GROMACS .gro file of C-alpha atoms in nm:
model
  315
    1UNK     CA    1   0.000   0.000   0.000
    2UNK     CA    2   0.149   0.335  -0.098
    3UNK     CA    3   0.205   0.619   0.147
    4UNK     CA    4  -0.067   0.834  -0.008
    5UNK     CA    5  -0.322   0.553  -0.002
    6UNK     CA    6  -0.265   0.466   0.364
    7UNK     CA    7  -0.271   0.835   0.457
    8UNK     CA    8  -0.610   0.860   0.287
    9UNK     CA    9  -0.750   0.588   0.510
   10UNK     CA   10  -0.555   0.685   0.821
   11UNK     CA   11  -0.836   0.878   0.988
   12UNK     CA   12  -1.087   0.608   0.895
   13UNK     CA   13  -0.865   0.338   1.046
   14UNK     CA   14  -0.831   0.532   1.371
   15UNK     CA   15  -1.204   0.595   1.392
   16UNK     CA   16  -1.297   0.231   1.330
   17UNK     CA   17  -1.044   0.086   1.574
   18UNK     CA   18  -1.242  -0.103   1.838
   19UNK     CA   19  -1.292   0.111   2.147
   20UNK     CA   20  -1.102  -0.029   2.446
   21UNK     CA   21  -1.313  -0.183   2.718
   22UNK     CA   22  -1.341   0.020   3.041
   23UNK     CA   23  -1.069  -0.082   3.288
   24UNK     CA   24  -1.166  -0.338   3.547
   25UNK     CA   25  -1.198  -0.200   3.901
   26UNK     CA   26  -0.864  -0.343   4.012
   27UNK     CA   27  -0.689  -0.145   3.738
   28UNK     CA   28  -0.827   0.195   3.841
   29UNK     CA   29  -0.535   0.290   4.065
   30UNK     CA   30  -0.293   0.190   3.790
   31UNK     CA   31  -0.476   0.410   3.538
   32UNK     CA   32  -0.457   0.702   3.778
   33UNK     CA   33  -0.082   0.656   3.829
   34UNK     CA   34  -0.025   0.624   3.457
   35UNK     CA   35  -0.237   0.915   3.337
   36UNK     CA   36  -0.202   1.163   3.623
   37UNK     CA   37   0.106   1.335   3.474
   38UNK     CA   38  -0.096   1.423   3.162
   39UNK     CA   39  -0.395   1.562   3.353
   40UNK     CA   40  -0.473   1.915   3.461
   41UNK     CA   41  -0.444   1.984   3.833
   42UNK     CA   42  -0.820   1.978   3.880
   43UNK     CA   43  -0.850   1.643   3.700
   44UNK     CA   44  -0.564   1.507   3.909
   45UNK     CA   45  -0.757   1.596   4.226
   46UNK     CA   46  -1.059   1.402   4.102
   47UNK     CA   47  -0.852   1.100   3.992
   48UNK     CA   48  -0.646   1.081   4.310
   49UNK     CA   49  -0.956   1.120   4.528
   50UNK     CA   50  -1.148   0.834   4.368
   51UNK     CA   51  -0.842   0.610   4.374
   52UNK     CA   52  -0.770   0.677   4.741
   53UNK     CA   53  -1.131   0.650   4.864
   54UNK     CA   54  -1.338   0.438   4.624
   55UNK     CA   55  -1.602   0.354   4.884
   56UNK     CA   56  -1.665   0.715   4.981
   57UNK     CA   57  -1.667   0.839   4.620
   58UNK     CA   58  -1.896   0.559   4.501
   59UNK     CA   59  -2.167   0.706   4.724
   60UNK     CA   60  -2.134   1.054   4.572
   61UNK     CA   61  -2.324   1.201   4.281
   62UNK     CA   62  -2.129   1.385   4.016
   63UNK     CA   63  -2.217   1.708   4.196
   64UNK     CA   64  -2.103   1.567   4.528
   65UNK     CA   65  -1.766   1.456   4.391
   66UNK     CA   66  -1.717   1.793   4.224
   67UNK     CA   67  -1.782   1.968   4.556
   68UNK     CA   68  -1.552   1.732   4.748
   69UNK     CA   69  -1.263   1.790   4.506
   70UNK     CA   70  -1.325   2.161   4.453
   71UNK     CA   71  -1.380   2.113   4.081
   72UNK     CA   72  -1.673   2.121   3.840
   73UNK     CA   73  -1.914   1.852   3.721
   74UNK     CA   74  -1.763   1.881   3.374
   75UNK     CA   75  -1.417   1.810   3.517
   76UNK     CA   76  -1.546   1.499   3.692
   77UNK     CA   77  -1.701   1.371   3.369
   78UNK     CA   78  -1.386   1.446   3.166
   79UNK     CA   79  -1.173   1.268   3.425
   80UNK     CA   80  -1.402   0.965   3.412
   81UNK     CA   81  -1.366   0.946   3.037
   82UNK     CA   82  -0.989   0.994   3.046
   83UNK     CA   83  -0.967   0.701   3.289
   84UNK     CA   84  -1.147   0.487   3.032
   85UNK     CA   85  -1.511   0.500   3.146
   86UNK     CA   86  -1.792   0.620   2.916
   87UNK     CA   87  -1.927   0.845   3.191
   88UNK     CA   88  -1.937   0.911   3.564
   89UNK     CA   89  -2.206   0.648   3.621
   90UNK     CA   90  -1.969   0.379   3.490
   91UNK     CA   91  -1.690   0.509   3.710
   92UNK     CA   92  -1.918   0.494   4.017
   93UNK     CA   93  -1.998   0.130   3.942
   94UNK     CA   94  -1.626   0.053   3.917
   95UNK     CA   95  -1.563   0.236   4.244
   96UNK     CA   96  -1.833   0.037   4.418
   97UNK     CA   97  -1.683  -0.288   4.289
   98UNK     CA   98  -1.335  -0.180   4.398
   99UNK     CA   99  -1.465  -0.087   4.743
  100UNK     CA  100  -1.624  -0.431   4.777
  101UNK     CA  101  -1.297  -0.589   4.669
  102UNK     CA  102  -1.108  -0.392   4.932
  103UNK     CA  103  -1.359  -0.488   5.200
  104UNK     CA  104  -1.306  -0.854   5.110
  105UNK     CA  105  -0.932  -0.816   5.148
  106UNK     CA  106  -0.856  -0.839   4.777
  107UNK     CA  107  -0.731  -0.487   4.728
  108UNK     CA  108  -0.362  -0.442   4.657
  109UNK     CA  109  -0.138  -0.309   4.928
  110UNK     CA  110   0.018   0.031   4.872
  111UNK     CA  111   0.384   0.054   4.955
  112UNK     CA  112   0.579   0.360   5.053
  113UNK     CA  113   0.846   0.513   4.833
  114UNK     CA  114   1.199   0.385   4.877
  115UNK     CA  115   1.396   0.622   5.098
  116UNK     CA  116   1.769   0.684   5.086
  117UNK     CA  117   1.808   0.553   5.441
  118UNK     CA  118   1.599   0.237   5.393
  119UNK     CA  119   1.769  -0.088   5.485
  120UNK     CA  120   1.823  -0.342   5.208
  121UNK     CA  121   1.564  -0.560   5.379
  122UNK     CA  122   1.308  -0.283   5.331
  123UNK     CA  123   1.425  -0.219   4.974
  124UNK     CA  124   1.378  -0.586   4.886
  125UNK     CA  125   1.027  -0.592   5.033
  126UNK     CA  126   0.916  -0.263   4.879
  127UNK     CA  127   1.051  -0.339   4.532
  128UNK     CA  128   0.899  -0.686   4.534
  129UNK     CA  129   0.557  -0.542   4.621
  130UNK     CA  130   0.583  -0.266   4.360
  131UNK     CA  131   0.688  -0.508   4.086
  132UNK     CA  132   0.405  -0.748   4.171
  133UNK     CA  133   0.152  -0.464   4.167
  134UNK     CA  134   0.286  -0.327   3.838
  135UNK     CA  135   0.246  -0.667   3.672
  136UNK     CA  136  -0.103  -0.714   3.816
  137UNK     CA  137  -0.208  -0.367   3.699
  138UNK     CA  138  -0.079  -0.430   3.348
  139UNK     CA  139  -0.260  -0.763   3.322
  140UNK     CA  140  -0.584  -0.613   3.453
  141UNK     CA  141  -0.582  -0.316   3.215
  142UNK     CA  142  -0.456  -0.486   2.899
  143UNK     CA  143  -0.700  -0.493   2.607
  144UNK     CA  144  -0.696  -0.860   2.507
  145UNK     CA  145  -0.866  -0.786   2.175
  146UNK     CA  146  -0.578  -0.559   2.080
  147UNK     CA  147  -0.331  -0.819   2.203
  148UNK     CA  148  -0.490  -1.093   1.990
  149UNK     CA  149  -0.476  -0.870   1.682
  150UNK     CA  150  -0.110  -0.790   1.746
  151UNK     CA  151  -0.025  -1.158   1.791
  152UNK     CA  152  -0.202  -1.249   1.466
  153UNK     CA  153  -0.008  -0.981   1.277
  154UNK     CA  154   0.326  -1.097   1.419
  155UNK     CA  155   0.256  -1.464   1.352
  156UNK     CA  156   0.207  -1.396   0.982
  157UNK     CA  157   0.467  -1.123   0.938
  158UNK     CA  158   0.725  -1.133   0.662
  159UNK     CA  159   0.952  -0.909   0.866
  160UNK     CA  160   0.937  -0.744   1.210
  161UNK     CA  161   1.110  -0.421   1.313
  162UNK     CA  162   1.117  -0.300   1.675
  163UNK     CA  163   1.192   0.060   1.774
  164UNK     CA  164   1.291   0.176   2.121
  165UNK     CA  165   1.534   0.414   2.289
  166UNK     CA  166   1.721   0.363   2.616
  167UNK     CA  167   1.553   0.114   2.851
  168UNK     CA  168   1.277   0.056   2.595
  169UNK     CA  169   1.539  -0.061   2.348
  170UNK     CA  170   1.652  -0.325   2.595
  171UNK     CA  171   1.293  -0.451   2.605
  172UNK     CA  172   1.284  -0.447   2.224
  173UNK     CA  173   1.602  -0.653   2.207
  174UNK     CA  174   1.446  -0.905   2.443
  175UNK     CA  175   1.146  -0.944   2.213
  176UNK     CA  176   1.362  -0.975   1.902
  177UNK     CA  177   1.580  -1.242   2.062
  178UNK     CA  178   1.271  -1.446   2.146
  179UNK     CA  179   1.120  -1.410   1.798
  180UNK     CA  180   1.447  -1.508   1.629
  181UNK     CA  181   1.455  -1.831   1.828
  182UNK     CA  182   1.122  -1.941   1.680
  183UNK     CA  183   1.232  -1.869   1.326
  184UNK     CA  184   1.088  -1.522   1.264
  185UNK     CA  185   1.284  -1.243   1.095
  186UNK     CA  186   1.310  -0.959   1.346
  187UNK     CA  187   1.538  -0.661   1.409
  188UNK     CA  188   1.570  -0.415   1.699
  189UNK     CA  189   1.675  -0.061   1.614
  190UNK     CA  190   1.822   0.173   1.876
  191UNK     CA  191   1.977   0.419   1.630
  192UNK     CA  192   1.693   0.654   1.522
  193UNK     CA  193   1.848   0.721   1.179
  194UNK     CA  194   1.890   0.351   1.108
  195UNK     CA  195   1.536   0.288   1.232
  196UNK     CA  196   1.392   0.535   0.982
  197UNK     CA  197   1.598   0.408   0.688
  198UNK     CA  198   1.485   0.055   0.764
  199UNK     CA  199   1.123   0.163   0.811
  200UNK     CA  200   1.126   0.296   0.453
  201UNK     CA  201   1.163  -0.066   0.337
  202UNK     CA  202   0.858  -0.189   0.528
  203UNK     CA  203   0.559  -0.309   0.326
  204UNK     CA  204   0.215  -0.461   0.369
  205UNK     CA  205   0.266  -0.792   0.552
  206UNK     CA  206   0.545  -0.648   0.768
  207UNK     CA  207   0.504  -0.544   1.133
  208UNK     CA  208   0.662  -0.249   1.312
  209UNK     CA  209   0.657  -0.225   1.693
  210UNK     CA  210   0.728   0.093   1.885
  211UNK     CA  211   0.807   0.080   2.257
  212UNK     CA  212   0.777   0.410   2.443
  213UNK     CA  213   0.643   0.463   2.793
  214UNK     CA  214   0.568   0.831   2.738
  215UNK     CA  215   0.411   0.785   2.395
  216UNK     CA  216   0.591   1.102   2.289
  217UNK     CA  217   0.944   0.989   2.205
  218UNK     CA  218   1.016   1.144   1.866
  219UNK     CA  219   1.293   0.897   1.780
  220UNK     CA  220   1.041   0.615   1.818
  221UNK     CA  221   0.738   0.786   1.668
  222UNK     CA  222   0.916   0.884   1.346
  223UNK     CA  223   1.011   0.532   1.227
  224UNK     CA  224   0.668   0.400   1.326
  225UNK     CA  225   0.506   0.675   1.118
  226UNK     CA  226   0.724   0.586   0.819
  227UNK     CA  227   0.638   0.216   0.855
  228UNK     CA  228   0.269   0.304   0.888
  229UNK     CA  229   0.282   0.518   0.574
  230UNK     CA  230   0.443   0.232   0.380
  231UNK     CA  231   0.164  -0.012   0.466
  232UNK     CA  232   0.312  -0.209   0.756
  233UNK     CA  233   0.094  -0.316   1.048
  234UNK     CA  234   0.201  -0.103   1.344
  235UNK     CA  235   0.191  -0.181   1.716
  236UNK     CA  236   0.260   0.055   2.006
  237UNK     CA  237   0.358  -0.066   2.353
  238UNK     CA  238   0.308   0.242   2.568
  239UNK     CA  239   0.198   0.372   2.904
  240UNK     CA  240   0.023   0.665   2.735
  241UNK     CA  241  -0.241   0.531   2.496
  242UNK     CA  242  -0.349   0.890   2.432
  243UNK     CA  243   0.005   0.998   2.337
  244UNK     CA  244   0.130   1.104   1.995
  245UNK     CA  245   0.233   0.748   1.914
  246UNK     CA  246  -0.134   0.645   1.892
  247UNK     CA  247  -0.178   0.835   1.564
  248UNK     CA  248   0.040   0.580   1.385
  249UNK     CA  249  -0.050   0.259   1.571
  250UNK     CA  250  -0.296   0.005   1.433
  251UNK     CA  251  -0.289  -0.174   1.770
  252UNK     CA  252  -0.212  -0.027   2.112
  253UNK     CA  253  -0.096  -0.234   2.410
  254UNK     CA  254  -0.110  -0.028   2.728
  255UNK     CA  255   0.141  -0.083   3.006
  256UNK     CA  256   0.118   0.018   3.367
  257UNK     CA  257   0.394   0.158   3.580
  258UNK     CA  258   0.478   0.164   3.946
  259UNK     CA  259   0.508   0.498   4.116
  260UNK     CA  260   0.823   0.691   4.036
  261UNK     CA  261   1.051   0.810   4.312
  262UNK     CA  262   1.391   0.973   4.340
  263UNK     CA  263   1.561   0.633   4.351
  264UNK     CA  264   1.324   0.460   4.106
  265UNK     CA  265   1.284   0.658   3.783
  266UNK     CA  266   1.031   0.583   3.509
  267UNK     CA  267   1.284   0.380   3.309
  268UNK     CA  268   1.288   0.120   3.587
  269UNK     CA  269   0.919   0.111   3.669
  270UNK     CA  270   0.799   0.103   3.307
  271UNK     CA  271   1.038  -0.173   3.201
  272UNK     CA  272   0.867  -0.433   3.421
  273UNK     CA  273   0.528  -0.399   3.251
  274UNK     CA  274   0.686  -0.370   2.905
  275UNK     CA  275   0.864  -0.701   2.954
  276UNK     CA  276   0.537  -0.863   3.059
  277UNK     CA  277   0.365  -0.744   2.741
  278UNK     CA  278   0.661  -0.870   2.535
  279UNK     CA  279   0.618  -1.212   2.696
  280UNK     CA  280   0.246  -1.206   2.615
  281UNK     CA  281   0.328  -1.137   2.250
  282UNK     CA  282   0.593  -1.406   2.231
  283UNK     CA  283   0.383  -1.678   2.392
  284UNK     CA  284   0.087  -1.587   2.170
  285UNK     CA  285   0.297  -1.604   1.855
  286UNK     CA  286   0.463  -1.930   1.963
  287UNK     CA  287   0.120  -2.084   2.019
  288UNK     CA  288  -0.005  -1.977   1.676
  289UNK     CA  289   0.307  -2.101   1.499
  290UNK     CA  290   0.369  -2.405   1.720
  291UNK     CA  291   0.440  -2.647   1.434
  292UNK     CA  292   0.738  -2.439   1.325
  293UNK     CA  293   0.817  -2.266   1.653
  294UNK     CA  294   0.870  -2.585   1.857
  295UNK     CA  295   1.133  -2.735   1.622
  296UNK     CA  296   1.306  -2.397   1.595
  297UNK     CA  297   1.328  -2.366   1.974
  298UNK     CA  298   1.463  -2.720   2.002
  299UNK     CA  299   1.724  -2.649   1.736
  300UNK     CA  300   1.839  -2.332   1.914
  301UNK     CA  301   1.867  -2.516   2.245
  302UNK     CA  302   2.069  -2.794   2.083
  303UNK     CA  303   2.298  -2.546   1.908
  304UNK     CA  304   2.389  -2.391   2.245
  305UNK     CA  305   2.383  -2.703   2.461
  306UNK     CA  306   2.759  -2.759   2.451
  307UNK     CA  307   2.817  -2.408   2.586
  308UNK     CA  308   2.626  -2.495   2.902
  309UNK     CA  309   2.806  -2.824   2.972
  310UNK     CA  310   3.031  -2.854   3.278
  311UNK     CA  311   3.386  -2.753   3.189
  312UNK     CA  312   3.529  -3.092   3.278
  313UNK     CA  313   3.297  -3.252   3.019
  314UNK     CA  314   3.421  -3.030   2.733
  315UNK     CA  315   3.694  -3.176   2.514
   0.00000   0.00000   0.00000
């Protein structure tokens, strides 16, 4: 498909993309953490209030919540929609469900930020809890319909290019290594110039994957746009589904992130959920291509087996 043709249908494709399902109650806190940096201060007050007191807010009308947060009814409705709910009524239902979950003891624990004077025992406990919660949030909020479409595209791809910068590139390399071991042709590009020049060669039947937590990384958006314009199926793995990257993504896989702190920047907290999504993609593709994937995995294991033998057995 030529660039001009796909541009012609670009807006239509975005409009007809299936609307993501509202997040399940357990994912609400994760959505607030993920989207709060992009909200206005008034919307942040609404989001943080409902996440911190779901039981109390579930009993409030839209007017009541607006009064409690010192905002307007319109702000409450906009915040509800930004969090993924069609309206405030749907958010109230989710809050009620979350409150019931908390009352039953199923609500996730909230850990404190890691402090510079924390003992390593505390660091181990806090990080373990944060990582577990980040994975649970990502699983709860992931749109499985989008995931299935992405897996189908990868399983039938002629060629796969993955774009990422910094920590996201490390995640991209992990995905590429996995795909190569089941016989797929995949490349990870960290150099933005090389990524663009390779994206120019993408065609219908190819797949381009962009990994960016912020959804606004220009060096990742540009090659994805080029691949999109040349007819490739495009996938975005991002913590900001409303970011700029969404304009050029046929399928969006949303990741969660643990809270940032001085000693735990976004690059660390976002990587955990990105790696989980990468594993989802790999397992899905391996299942769909099992007849070829299984022998390819066996062959790769056998090719490396001698490198893992005890030294005294090597001759």
